[in-house]
mmCIF file of C-alpha atoms and ligand atoms in Angstrom:
data_model
loop_
_atom_site.group_PDB
_atom_site.id
_atom_site.type_symbol
_atom_site.label_atom_id
_atom_site.label_comp_id
_atom_site.label_asym_id
_atom_site.label_seq_id
_atom_site.Cartn_x
_atom_site.Cartn_y
_atom_site.Cartn_z
ATOM 1 C CA MET A 256 13.067 -10.844 2.933
ATOM 2 C CA SER A 257 9.869 -10.238 4.898
ATOM 3 C CA THR A 258 6.692 -12.252 5.302
ATOM 4 C CA GLU A 259 5.599 -10.300 8.387
ATOM 5 C CA THR A 260 1.878 -10.588 9.080
ATOM 6 C CA ASN A 261 1.401 -7.785 11.611
ATOM 7 C CA PRO A 262 0.358 -4.708 9.587
ATOM 8 C CA GLY A 263 2.201 -2.266 11.841
ATOM 9 C CA THR A 264 5.494 -4.167 11.520
ATOM 10 C CA ARG A 265 5.022 -4.835 7.815
ATOM 11 C CA LEU A 266 4.532 -1.136 7.102
ATOM 12 C CA GLY A 267 7.950 -0.341 8.584
ATOM 13 C CA ALA A 268 8.882 3.351 8.431
ATOM 14 C CA LEU A 269 5.458 4.238 7.028
ATOM 15 C CA THR A 270 4.030 3.874 10.549
ATOM 16 C CA GLU A 271 5.876 7.063 11.492
ATOM 17 C CA TRP A 272 3.412 9.020 9.363
ATOM 18 C CA PRO A 273 0.531 10.373 11.479
ATOM 19 C CA ALA A 274 -2.042 9.563 8.769
ATOM 20 C CA VAL A 275 -0.839 5.951 8.682
ATOM 21 C CA ARG A 276 -1.057 5.720 12.478
ATOM 22 C CA GLN A 277 -4.633 7.030 12.263
ATOM 23 C CA ALA A 278 -5.471 4.347 9.714
ATOM 24 C CA LEU A 279 -3.881 1.634 11.883
ATOM 25 C CA ASP A 280 -6.020 2.780 14.811
ATOM 26 C CA LEU A 281 -9.115 2.287 12.671
ATOM 27 C CA LEU A 282 -8.415 -1.389 11.905
ATOM 28 C CA ALA A 283 -11.351 -3.734 12.570
ATOM 29 C CA THR A 284 -13.679 -0.895 13.587
ATOM 30 C CA PRO A 285 -17.096 -1.114 11.892
ATOM 31 C CA GLY A 286 -17.593 1.862 9.566
ATOM 32 C CA SER A 287 -13.853 2.589 9.446
ATOM 33 C CA ARG A 288 -13.805 2.410 5.613
ATOM 34 C CA HIS A 289 -15.365 5.866 5.673
ATOM 35 C CA ALA A 290 -12.854 7.399 8.090
ATOM 36 C CA ILE A 291 -9.548 6.574 6.334
ATOM 37 C CA PRO A 292 -7.368 9.683 5.784
ATOM 38 C CA THR A 293 -7.823 10.767 2.146
ATOM 39 C CA PRO A 294 -7.035 10.616 -0.673
ATOM 40 C CA ALA A 295 -6.444 6.900 -0.238
ATOM 41 C CA ALA A 296 -6.306 3.754 -2.346
ATOM 42 C CA ILE A 297 -8.907 1.242 -1.172
ATOM 43 C CA ILE A 298 -9.072 -2.471 -1.983
ATOM 44 C CA ASP A 299 -12.361 -4.302 -1.555
ATOM 45 C CA LEU A 300 -11.080 -7.699 -0.418
ATOM 46 C CA THR A 301 -14.189 -9.664 -1.392
ATOM 47 C CA ALA A 302 -14.169 -8.287 -4.933
ATOM 48 C CA LEU A 303 -10.410 -8.831 -5.217
ATOM 49 C CA ASN A 304 -10.591 -12.454 -4.080
ATOM 50 C CA GLY A 305 -13.454 -13.095 -6.501
ATOM 51 C CA ASN A 306 -11.403 -11.759 -9.419
ATOM 52 C CA LEU A 307 -8.311 -13.739 -8.407
ATOM 53 C CA ALA A 308 -10.339 -16.957 -8.094
ATOM 54 C CA ARG A 309 -12.113 -16.422 -11.426
ATOM 55 C CA ALA A 310 -8.834 -16.111 -13.356
ATOM 56 C CA ALA A 311 -7.173 -18.972 -11.493
ATOM 57 C CA GLU A 312 -10.118 -21.323 -12.042
ATOM 58 C CA THR A 313 -10.352 -20.510 -15.741
ATOM 59 C CA CYS A 314 -6.637 -21.135 -16.189
ATOM 60 C CA ARG A 315 -6.830 -24.382 -14.237
ATOM 61 C CA ASP A 316 -9.828 -25.575 -16.262
ATOM 62 C CA THR A 317 -8.159 -24.794 -19.586
ATOM 63 C CA GLY A 318 -4.675 -26.022 -18.727
ATOM 64 C CA VAL A 319 -3.007 -22.624 -19.013
ATOM 65 C CA THR A 320 -0.486 -21.311 -16.493
ATOM 66 C CA LEU A 321 -1.366 -18.064 -14.705
ATOM 67 C CA ARG A 322 1.417 -15.566 -14.014
ATOM 68 C CA PRO A 323 -0.338 -12.297 -13.134
ATOM 69 C CA HIS A 324 1.378 -9.012 -13.907
ATOM 70 C CA ALA A 325 2.326 -7.343 -10.623
ATOM 71 C CA LYS A 326 3.028 -4.029 -12.362
ATOM 72 C CA THR A 327 -0.663 -3.367 -11.707
ATOM 73 C CA HIS A 328 -0.502 -3.507 -7.912
ATOM 74 C CA LYS A 329 3.211 -3.617 -6.996
ATOM 75 C CA CYS A 330 2.225 -5.145 -3.676
ATOM 76 C CA ALA A 331 3.658 -8.323 -2.140
ATOM 77 C CA ASP A 332 0.571 -9.030 -0.028
ATOM 78 C CA LEU A 333 -1.645 -8.936 -3.097
ATOM 79 C CA ALA A 334 0.853 -11.083 -5.014
ATOM 80 C CA ARG A 335 0.738 -13.643 -2.189
ATOM 81 C CA LEU A 336 -3.034 -13.915 -2.629
ATOM 82 C CA GLN A 337 -2.536 -14.470 -6.361
ATOM 83 C CA LEU A 338 -0.020 -17.232 -5.646
ATOM 84 C CA ALA A 339 -2.327 -18.826 -3.075
ATOM 85 C CA ALA A 340 -5.126 -18.789 -5.658
ATOM 86 C CA GLY A 341 -2.977 -20.776 -8.083
ATOM 87 C CA ALA A 342 -0.559 -18.463 -9.906
ATOM 88 C CA VAL A 343 2.900 -19.953 -10.593
ATOM 89 C CA GLY A 344 4.658 -16.654 -10.000
ATOM 90 C CA VAL A 345 4.291 -13.030 -11.000
ATOM 91 C CA CYS A 346 5.459 -10.759 -13.783
ATOM 92 C CA VAL A 347 7.032 -7.368 -13.248
ATOM 93 C CA ALA A 348 7.854 -4.705 -15.809
ATOM 94 C CA LYS A 349 11.148 -3.555 -14.335
ATOM 95 C CA LEU A 350 14.057 -4.842 -12.249
ATOM 96 C CA GLY A 351 13.227 -2.296 -9.533
ATOM 97 C CA GLU A 352 9.830 -3.934 -9.070
ATOM 98 C CA ALA A 353 11.457 -7.367 -9.017
ATOM 99 C CA GLU A 354 13.910 -6.250 -6.316
ATOM 100 C CA ALA A 355 11.177 -4.710 -4.144
ATOM 101 C CA LEU A 356 8.874 -7.735 -4.393
ATOM 102 C CA PHE A 357 11.705 -10.214 -3.851
ATOM 103 C CA ASP A 358 12.727 -8.332 -0.687
ATOM 104 C CA ALA A 359 9.110 -8.667 0.450
ATOM 105 C CA GLY A 360 9.068 -12.444 -0.055
ATOM 106 C CA ILE A 361 7.972 -13.011 -3.669
ATOM 107 C CA ASP A 362 10.572 -15.174 -5.355
ATOM 108 C CA ASN A 363 9.211 -16.430 -8.686
ATOM 109 C CA ILE A 364 9.389 -13.458 -11.018
ATOM 110 C CA LEU A 365 9.364 -12.864 -14.780
ATOM 111 C CA VAL A 366 10.711 -9.477 -15.909
ATOM 112 C CA THR A 367 8.670 -8.659 -19.017
ATOM 113 C CA SER A 368 10.591 -5.602 -20.255
ATOM 114 C CA PRO A 369 13.571 -6.842 -22.262
ATOM 115 C CA ILE A 370 16.982 -6.440 -20.636
ATOM 116 C CA VAL A 371 19.159 -3.823 -22.325
ATOM 117 C CA GLY A 372 22.563 -2.852 -20.975
ATOM 118 C CA ARG A 373 24.917 -4.130 -18.346
ATOM 119 C CA SER A 374 23.583 -2.201 -15.344
ATOM 120 C CA VAL A 375 20.134 -3.781 -15.602
ATOM 121 C CA ALA A 376 21.687 -7.163 -16.488
ATOM 122 C CA ALA A 377 23.883 -6.938 -13.375
ATOM 123 C CA ARG A 378 20.805 -6.434 -11.193
ATOM 124 C CA ALA A 379 19.058 -9.421 -12.771
ATOM 125 C CA ALA A 380 22.188 -11.472 -12.092
ATOM 126 C CA ASP A 381 22.275 -10.236 -8.473
ATOM 127 C CA LEU A 382 18.659 -11.288 -7.965
ATOM 128 C CA ALA A 383 19.453 -14.772 -9.249
ATOM 129 C CA VAL A 384 22.462 -14.982 -6.913
ATOM 130 C CA ALA A 385 20.239 -13.862 -4.018
ATOM 131 C CA GLY A 386 18.017 -16.880 -4.677
ATOM 132 C CA ALA A 387 15.204 -15.470 -6.791
ATOM 133 C CA SER A 388 13.744 -17.706 -9.446
ATOM 134 C CA VAL A 389 14.022 -14.938 -11.987
ATOM 135 C CA THR A 390 13.262 -15.235 -15.690
ATOM 136 C CA VAL A 391 14.172 -12.375 -17.989
ATOM 137 C CA THR A 392 13.250 -11.377 -21.529
ATOM 138 C CA VAL A 393 15.535 -10.179 -24.303
ATOM 139 C CA ASP A 394 14.887 -8.934 -27.820
ATOM 140 C CA HIS A 395 18.392 -8.231 -29.131
ATOM 141 C CA PRO A 396 21.744 -10.020 -29.126
ATOM 142 C CA ALA A 397 23.167 -6.992 -27.245
ATOM 143 C CA GLY A 398 20.851 -7.761 -24.337
ATOM 144 C CA VAL A 399 22.000 -11.376 -24.374
ATOM 145 C CA ALA A 400 25.633 -10.212 -24.375
ATOM 146 C CA ALA A 401 25.018 -7.954 -21.365
ATOM 147 C CA LEU A 402 23.343 -10.784 -19.456
ATOM 148 C CA ALA A 403 26.038 -13.272 -20.432
ATOM 149 C CA ALA A 404 28.695 -10.858 -19.178
ATOM 150 C CA MET A 405 27.032 -10.323 -15.799
ATOM 151 C CA ALA A 406 25.476 -13.722 -14.968
ATOM 152 C CA SER A 407 27.381 -15.832 -12.457
ATOM 153 C CA THR A 408 24.538 -18.288 -11.803
ATOM 154 C CA PRO A 409 22.027 -19.803 -14.267
ATOM 155 C CA ILE A 410 19.288 -17.472 -15.529
ATOM 156 C CA ASP A 411 16.240 -18.494 -17.574
ATOM 157 C CA VAL A 412 15.630 -16.349 -20.637
ATOM 158 C CA LEU A 413 12.707 -15.786 -23.022
ATOM 159 C CA VAL A 414 12.844 -14.171 -26.451
ATOM 160 C CA ASP A 415 10.387 -11.271 -26.634
ATOM 161 C CA VAL A 416 8.624 -11.233 -30.014
ATOM 162 C CA ASP A 417 6.864 -8.153 -31.403
ATOM 163 C CA VAL A 418 3.301 -9.294 -32.127
ATOM 164 C CA GLY A 419 2.332 -5.941 -33.639
ATOM 165 C CA LEU A 420 2.596 -3.477 -30.759
ATOM 166 C CA GLY A 421 5.935 -2.151 -31.998
ATOM 167 C CA ARG A 422 7.146 -1.425 -28.465
ATOM 168 C CA THR A 423 9.557 -4.246 -27.702
ATOM 169 C CA GLY A 424 10.340 -7.592 -29.261
ATOM 170 C CA VAL A 425 12.225 -8.994 -32.200
ATOM 171 C CA PRO A 426 10.548 -7.935 -35.443
ATOM 172 C CA ASP A 427 10.516 -11.314 -37.226
ATOM 173 C CA PRO A 428 11.360 -15.033 -36.850
ATOM 174 C CA ASP A 429 14.911 -14.647 -38.206
ATOM 175 C CA ALA A 430 15.680 -12.053 -35.543
ATOM 176 C CA ALA A 431 14.175 -14.384 -32.913
ATOM 177 C CA LEU A 432 16.517 -17.118 -34.110
ATOM 178 C CA ARG A 433 19.546 -14.817 -33.857
ATOM 179 C CA VAL A 434 18.679 -13.953 -30.261
ATOM 180 C CA ALA A 435 17.962 -17.594 -29.350
ATOM 181 C CA THR A 436 21.268 -18.666 -30.903
ATOM 182 C CA ALA A 437 23.097 -16.093 -28.778
ATOM 183 C CA ILE A 438 21.296 -17.341 -25.645
ATOM 184 C CA ALA A 439 22.229 -20.937 -26.435
ATOM 185 C CA ALA A 440 25.883 -19.917 -26.744
ATOM 186 C CA ALA A 441 26.003 -18.235 -23.311
ATOM 187 C CA PRO A 442 26.999 -20.720 -20.575
ATOM 188 C CA GLN A 443 24.838 -19.293 -17.744
ATOM 189 C CA LEU A 444 21.759 -18.553 -19.853
ATOM 190 C CA THR A 445 19.006 -21.065 -20.553
ATOM 191 C CA MET A 446 16.503 -20.515 -23.354
ATOM 192 C CA ARG A 447 13.015 -21.318 -22.048
ATOM 193 C CA GLY A 448 10.603 -19.883 -24.587
ATOM 194 C CA VAL A 449 8.994 -16.750 -25.982
ATOM 195 C CA GLN A 450 6.914 -13.767 -24.935
ATOM 196 C CA GLY A 451 4.394 -11.994 -27.186
ATOM 197 C CA TYR A 452 2.325 -9.205 -25.645
ATOM 198 C CA GLY A 453 -0.155 -7.014 -27.527
ATOM 199 C CA GLY A 454 -1.004 -4.020 -25.338
ATOM 200 C CA HIS A 455 -2.784 -2.349 -28.250
ATOM 201 C CA TRP A 456 -5.442 -5.106 -28.287
ATOM 202 C CA GLN A 457 -6.424 -4.982 -24.639
ATOM 203 C CA HIS A 458 -9.041 -2.224 -24.885
ATOM 204 C CA ILE A 459 -10.557 -3.007 -28.283
ATOM 205 C CA GLY A 460 -14.263 -2.648 -27.410
ATOM 206 C CA ASP A 461 -15.807 -5.398 -29.525
ATOM 207 C CA PRO A 462 -14.836 -8.961 -28.480
ATOM 208 C CA ALA A 463 -14.891 -10.262 -32.078
ATOM 209 C CA ASP A 464 -12.573 -7.461 -33.252
ATOM 210 C CA ARG A 465 -10.315 -8.105 -30.272
ATOM 211 C CA HIS A 466 -10.199 -11.826 -31.030
ATOM 212 C CA ALA A 467 -9.324 -11.150 -34.688
ATOM 213 C CA ALA A 468 -6.503 -8.792 -33.699
ATOM 214 C CA VAL A 469 -5.054 -11.303 -31.232
ATOM 215 C CA ALA A 470 -5.316 -14.068 -33.858
ATOM 216 C CA GLU A 471 -3.221 -12.008 -36.268
ATOM 217 C CA GLY A 472 -0.609 -11.362 -33.573
ATOM 218 C CA MET A 473 -0.530 -15.016 -32.556
ATOM 219 C CA ARG A 474 0.229 -15.918 -36.186
ATOM 220 C CA ARG A 475 3.362 -13.776 -35.873
ATOM 221 C CA LEU A 476 4.286 -15.451 -32.600
ATOM 222 C CA THR A 477 3.645 -18.910 -34.054
ATOM 223 C CA ALA A 478 5.948 -18.202 -37.012
ATOM 224 C CA ALA A 479 8.766 -17.367 -34.588
ATOM 225 C CA ILE A 480 8.028 -20.443 -32.441
ATOM 226 C CA GLU A 481 8.087 -22.729 -35.499
ATOM 227 C CA LEU A 482 11.479 -21.461 -36.630
ATOM 228 C CA LEU A 483 12.933 -21.744 -33.124
ATOM 229 C CA ASP A 484 11.534 -25.282 -32.796
ATOM 230 C CA ARG A 485 13.041 -26.296 -36.133
ATOM 231 C CA HIS A 486 16.442 -25.214 -34.806
ATOM 232 C CA GLY A 487 16.007 -27.168 -31.596
ATOM 233 C CA HIS A 488 15.444 -24.261 -29.205
ATOM 234 C CA ASP A 489 13.232 -24.738 -26.153
ATOM 235 C CA THR A 490 9.915 -22.899 -26.618
ATOM 236 C CA THR A 491 8.055 -24.546 -23.761
ATOM 237 C CA ILE A 492 7.026 -21.220 -22.213
ATOM 238 C CA ARG A 493 4.856 -19.059 -24.469
ATOM 239 C CA THR A 494 3.810 -16.145 -22.294
ATOM 240 C CA GLY A 495 1.755 -13.009 -22.881
ATOM 241 C CA GLY A 496 -1.798 -11.742 -22.777
ATOM 242 C CA GLY A 497 -3.708 -9.339 -20.582
ATOM 243 C CA THR A 498 -7.099 -8.729 -19.040
ATOM 244 C CA GLY A 499 -8.777 -7.634 -22.277
ATOM 245 C CA THR A 500 -7.527 -10.562 -24.352
ATOM 246 C CA PHE A 501 -7.866 -13.256 -21.666
ATOM 247 C CA GLU A 502 -10.681 -15.147 -23.440
ATOM 248 C CA ALA A 503 -9.135 -14.801 -26.898
ATOM 249 C CA ASP A 504 -5.733 -15.904 -25.586
ATOM 250 C CA ILE A 505 -7.266 -19.082 -24.157
ATOM 251 C CA ALA A 506 -9.431 -19.762 -27.219
ATOM 252 C CA LEU A 507 -6.510 -19.373 -29.642
ATOM 253 C CA GLY A 508 -4.358 -21.714 -27.597
ATOM 254 C CA VAL A 509 -0.932 -20.387 -28.621
ATOM 255 C CA LEU A 510 0.055 -19.014 -25.212
ATOM 256 C CA THR A 511 0.820 -21.509 -22.447
ATOM 257 C CA GLU A 512 1.060 -18.814 -19.768
ATOM 258 C CA LEU A 513 -1.109 -15.716 -19.253
ATOM 259 C CA GLN A 514 -0.046 -12.401 -17.725
ATOM 260 C CA PRO A 515 -3.206 -10.416 -16.912
ATOM 261 C CA GLY A 516 -2.643 -7.562 -14.488
ATOM 262 C CA SER A 517 -5.638 -5.249 -14.240
ATOM 263 C CA TYR A 518 -8.094 -8.136 -13.784
ATOM 264 C CA ALA A 519 -7.245 -8.212 -10.077
ATOM 265 C CA VAL A 520 -8.533 -4.737 -9.260
ATOM 266 C CA MET A 521 -10.125 -3.385 -12.490
ATOM 267 C CA ASP A 522 -10.625 0.211 -13.614
ATOM 268 C CA ALA A 523 -13.009 2.447 -15.556
ATOM 269 C CA GLN A 524 -11.339 1.913 -18.929
ATOM 270 C CA TYR A 525 -11.737 -1.871 -18.650
ATOM 271 C CA HIS A 526 -15.415 -1.479 -17.698
ATOM 272 C CA ARG A 527 -15.916 0.287 -21.036
ATOM 273 C CA ILE A 528 -15.055 -2.758 -23.194
ATOM 274 C CA ASP A 529 -17.449 -5.603 -23.972
ATOM 275 C CA GLY A 530 -16.939 -9.287 -23.263
ATOM 276 C CA SER A 531 -18.292 -11.809 -20.786
ATOM 277 C CA TRP A 532 -14.960 -12.404 -19.009
ATOM 278 C CA VAL A 533 -14.222 -8.752 -18.389
ATOM 279 C CA HIS A 534 -17.818 -8.123 -17.329
ATOM 280 C CA SER A 535 -17.543 -10.948 -14.800
ATOM 281 C CA LEU A 536 -14.810 -9.034 -12.964
ATOM 282 C CA GLU A 537 -15.712 -6.714 -10.108
ATOM 283 C CA GLN A 538 -14.284 -3.335 -9.261
ATOM 284 C CA ALA A 539 -11.920 -3.923 -6.329
ATOM 285 C CA LEU A 540 -9.879 -0.683 -6.388
ATOM 286 C CA PHE A 541 -11.320 2.658 -5.320
ATOM 287 C CA VAL A 542 -9.853 6.026 -4.489
ATOM 288 C CA ALA A 543 -11.462 7.519 -1.405
ATOM 289 C CA ALA A 544 -11.762 11.285 -1.093
ATOM 290 C CA THR A 545 -13.357 13.696 1.361
ATOM 291 C CA VAL A 546 -15.928 16.326 0.457
ATOM 292 C CA THR A 547 -14.129 19.541 1.394
ATOM 293 C CA GLY A 548 -16.510 22.076 -0.123
ATOM 294 C CA ALA A 549 -20.086 22.349 -1.318
ATOM 295 C CA THR A 550 -21.859 24.895 -3.520
ATOM 296 C CA GLN A 551 -25.349 24.639 -4.975
ATOM 297 C CA HIS A 552 -24.137 22.816 -8.114
ATOM 298 C CA TRP A 553 -20.977 20.973 -7.145
ATOM 299 C CA LEU A 554 -18.928 19.432 -4.397
ATOM 300 C CA THR A 555 -15.200 19.917 -4.021
ATOM 301 C CA VAL A 556 -13.253 16.753 -3.135
ATOM 302 C CA ASP A 557 -9.648 16.404 -1.981
ATOM 303 C CA ALA A 558 -8.588 14.112 -4.829
ATOM 304 C CA GLY A 559 -7.197 15.810 -7.925
ATOM 305 C CA LEU A 560 -4.484 15.204 -10.479
ATOM 306 C CA LYS A 561 -2.134 13.721 -7.867
ATOM 307 C CA ALA A 562 -4.710 11.163 -6.771
ATOM 308 C CA PHE A 563 -5.392 9.453 -10.107
ATOM 309 C CA ALA A 564 -3.646 8.601 -13.330
ATOM 310 C CA THR A 565 -5.114 10.997 -15.866
ATOM 311 C CA ASP A 566 -4.536 9.194 -19.171
ATOM 312 C CA ALA A 567 -7.852 7.351 -19.461
ATOM 313 C CA GLY A 568 -10.713 9.771 -18.799
ATOM 314 C CA THR A 569 -12.119 10.970 -15.513
ATOM 315 C CA PRO A 570 -12.738 9.044 -12.285
ATOM 316 C CA GLY A 571 -16.061 7.194 -12.152
ATOM 317 C CA SER A 572 -18.704 8.180 -9.607
ATOM 318 C CA ASP A 573 -22.434 7.564 -9.267
ATOM 319 C CA ILE A 574 -22.836 10.891 -7.464
ATOM 320 C CA GLY A 575 -22.116 13.110 -10.465
ATOM 321 C CA ALA A 576 -19.630 13.888 -13.218
ATOM 322 C CA TYR A 577 -16.073 14.424 -11.962
ATOM 323 C CA LEU A 578 -14.048 17.387 -13.224
ATOM 324 C CA TRP A 579 -10.287 17.645 -12.780
ATOM 325 C CA TYR A 580 -9.794 20.806 -10.722
ATOM 326 C CA GLY A 581 -6.111 21.044 -10.046
ATOM 327 C CA ASP A 582 -3.366 19.060 -8.406
ATOM 328 C CA GLU A 583 -5.128 18.532 -5.101
ATOM 329 C CA GLN A 584 -8.866 18.889 -5.822
ATOM 330 C CA GLY A 585 -11.617 17.730 -8.121
ATOM 331 C CA LEU A 586 -15.227 18.793 -8.556
ATOM 332 C CA LEU A 587 -18.249 16.521 -8.485
ATOM 333 C CA LEU A 588 -21.099 18.134 -10.421
ATOM 334 C CA THR A 589 -24.309 17.514 -8.517
ATOM 335 C CA ASP A 590 -27.189 19.517 -7.143
ATOM 336 C CA ASP A 591 -28.902 16.466 -5.657
ATOM 337 C CA PRO A 592 -30.291 17.454 -2.241
ATOM 338 C CA ASP A 593 -29.236 14.013 -0.915
ATOM 339 C CA ARG A 594 -25.621 14.335 -2.010
ATOM 340 C CA PRO A 595 -22.840 13.607 0.509
ATOM 341 C CA ALA A 596 -22.354 16.250 3.175
ATOM 342 C CA LEU A 597 -19.253 18.311 3.839
ATOM 343 C CA GLY A 598 -16.582 16.205 5.538
ATOM 344 C CA THR A 599 -17.924 12.839 4.381
ATOM 345 C CA HIS A 600 -16.197 10.256 2.217
ATOM 346 C CA VAL A 601 -16.844 9.554 -1.431
ATOM 347 C CA GLU A 602 -15.185 6.801 -3.482
ATOM 348 C CA PHE A 603 -14.196 6.851 -7.136
ATOM 349 C CA ILE A 604 -13.408 4.190 -9.709
ATOM 350 C CA PRO A 605 -9.944 5.083 -11.060
ATOM 351 C CA PRO A 606 -9.725 5.583 -14.832
ATOM 352 C CA HIS A 607 -6.539 3.454 -15.089
ATOM 353 C CA CYS A 608 -5.472 1.188 -12.237
ATOM 354 C CA ASP A 609 -1.701 0.635 -12.652
ATOM 355 C CA PRO A 610 -0.466 4.231 -12.682
ATOM 356 C CA THR A 611 -3.068 5.208 -10.069
ATOM 357 C CA ILE A 612 -1.784 2.639 -7.566
ATOM 358 C CA ASP A 613 1.769 3.807 -8.265
ATOM 359 C CA ARG A 614 0.771 7.151 -6.669
ATOM 360 C CA TYR A 615 0.146 5.571 -3.268
ATOM 361 C CA ASP A 616 2.260 3.959 -0.551
ATOM 362 C CA ILE A 617 -0.485 1.837 0.991
ATOM 363 C CA LEU A 618 -3.496 -0.166 -0.109
ATOM 364 C CA HIS A 619 -6.242 0.166 2.511
ATOM 365 C CA VAL A 620 -7.980 -3.211 2.534
ATOM 366 C CA VAL A 621 -11.673 -3.241 3.414
ATOM 367 C CA GLU A 622 -14.309 -5.895 3.931
ATOM 368 C CA GLY A 623 -17.718 -4.305 3.683
ATOM 369 C CA ASP A 624 -17.402 -1.014 5.552
ATOM 370 C CA THR A 625 -14.548 -2.152 7.809
ATOM 371 C CA LEU A 626 -10.846 -1.474 7.309
ATOM 372 C CA VAL A 627 -9.196 -4.866 7.853
ATOM 373 C CA ASP A 628 -5.588 -4.438 6.727
ATOM 374 C CA LEU A 629 -2.983 -2.072 5.357
ATOM 375 C CA TRP A 630 -0.691 -3.389 2.626
ATOM 376 C CA PRO A 631 2.478 -1.506 1.749
ATOM 377 C CA ILE A 632 2.937 -1.007 -2.003
ATOM 378 C CA GLN A 633 6.572 -2.084 -1.905
ATOM 379 C CA ALA A 634 7.338 -1.541 -5.594
ATOM 380 C CA ARG A 635 5.632 1.860 -5.765
ATOM 381 C CA GLY A 636 7.896 4.160 -7.787
ATOM 382 C CA ARG A 637 10.415 1.357 -8.383
ATOM 383 C CA SER A 638 10.410 1.822 -12.156
ATOM 384 C CA GLN A 639 14.147 1.837 -12.744
HETATM 385 C C1 PLP B 738 4.016 -7.249 -20.925
HETATM 386 C C2 PLP B 738 2.691 -7.064 -20.256
HETATM 387 N N1 PLP B 738 1.978 -8.160 -19.929
HETATM 388 C C3 PLP B 738 0.783 -8.072 -19.319
HETATM 389 C C4 PLP B 738 0.227 -6.828 -19.002
HETATM 390 C C5 PLP B 738 -1.096 -6.806 -18.281
HETATM 391 O O1 PLP B 738 -2.070 -6.106 -18.957
HETATM 392 P P1 PLP B 738 -3.471 -5.771 -18.258
HETATM 393 O O2 PLP B 738 -3.213 -4.917 -17.083
HETATM 394 O O3 PLP B 738 -4.184 -5.047 -19.324
HETATM 395 O O4 PLP B 738 -4.087 -7.062 -17.899
HETATM 396 C C6 PLP B 738 0.929 -5.673 -19.345
HETATM 397 C C7 PLP B 738 0.341 -4.345 -19.075
HETATM 398 O O5 PLP B 738 0.715 -3.322 -19.556
HETATM 399 C C8 PLP B 738 2.190 -5.785 -19.984
HETATM 400 O O6 PLP B 738 2.917 -4.709 -20.335
#
């Protein structure tokens, strides 16, 4: 477990890379933001801290627990800021992320993808033995059986309920009861509550439509909770929600714990939806690129398909429209005489933050135009 504060030491083997050494040499130098080897993931620390504080304050004021989803950033240093701002712990999607973040010092972790099979259950059990405060989700008695077979120390468990996404979760209250009954019968497992996450609601553009969709899903979750309560199961934790539904989740009052992820760093697809909460968040994640070519009508930049997730439109830029132009390059359409010169830096707003960050090993942290820190993305690629 590491809580090392020196960036060079914290980066470990990454410091053997010449580009990383160049970035380390730039630390604390005014203007260094624009000299980082590219393509690179950049975090604007002021914007990030503002977003973290906004979510934490809102949760505090409304009596809801905040457990941000670390699948967005996969970075222990960023998770530590979330915890310092008031989060009770973090969520991860996969055991691999949990293992990487626990090794880097984050010990209160909810695994939101239901456990299926003994190999994953064994790793959850190992984490608990190693001292992690790990909570897992299940949506089938087979998952409970796998966990029960592998657990040698107590593990907290939530029943994942399908609130309409159709991705994971028990389909109805009776199925929730069957899973909860199996948990109650397993000596090392402790039923703690439910999870209901609606990913399909997060980017509904109109806030009223989004609220109505969440309300319908929360009715499904409430039906499961009521049946579990009637049978004496603990449903204290009711976790779910994301950046897009944050306001609706609070207003509806069914969830006791919120799991927003993207809110910390934001992306272009979240800027496209309406709503006062989401509009109060600032863009904190950028991808920096270098202008490597210039014609009369476009610039070539060294950030292409490998530099961004490509599922949610093109990278945002106020210089011109971006065109995908292969694995390694993109084009910026502009004939502005004042456009950036060959060799200079440009920064883009990523279309979709989570899978973009997963393409990088390091978050380059800037304050204003100065590079102030380098954070390893410990759980990058740890999707097993
Ligand atoms: C289970 C779960 N909870 C929370 C989130 C966070 O969503 P967002 O990044 O939109 O805030 C996700 C994202 O996919 C998720 O899968």
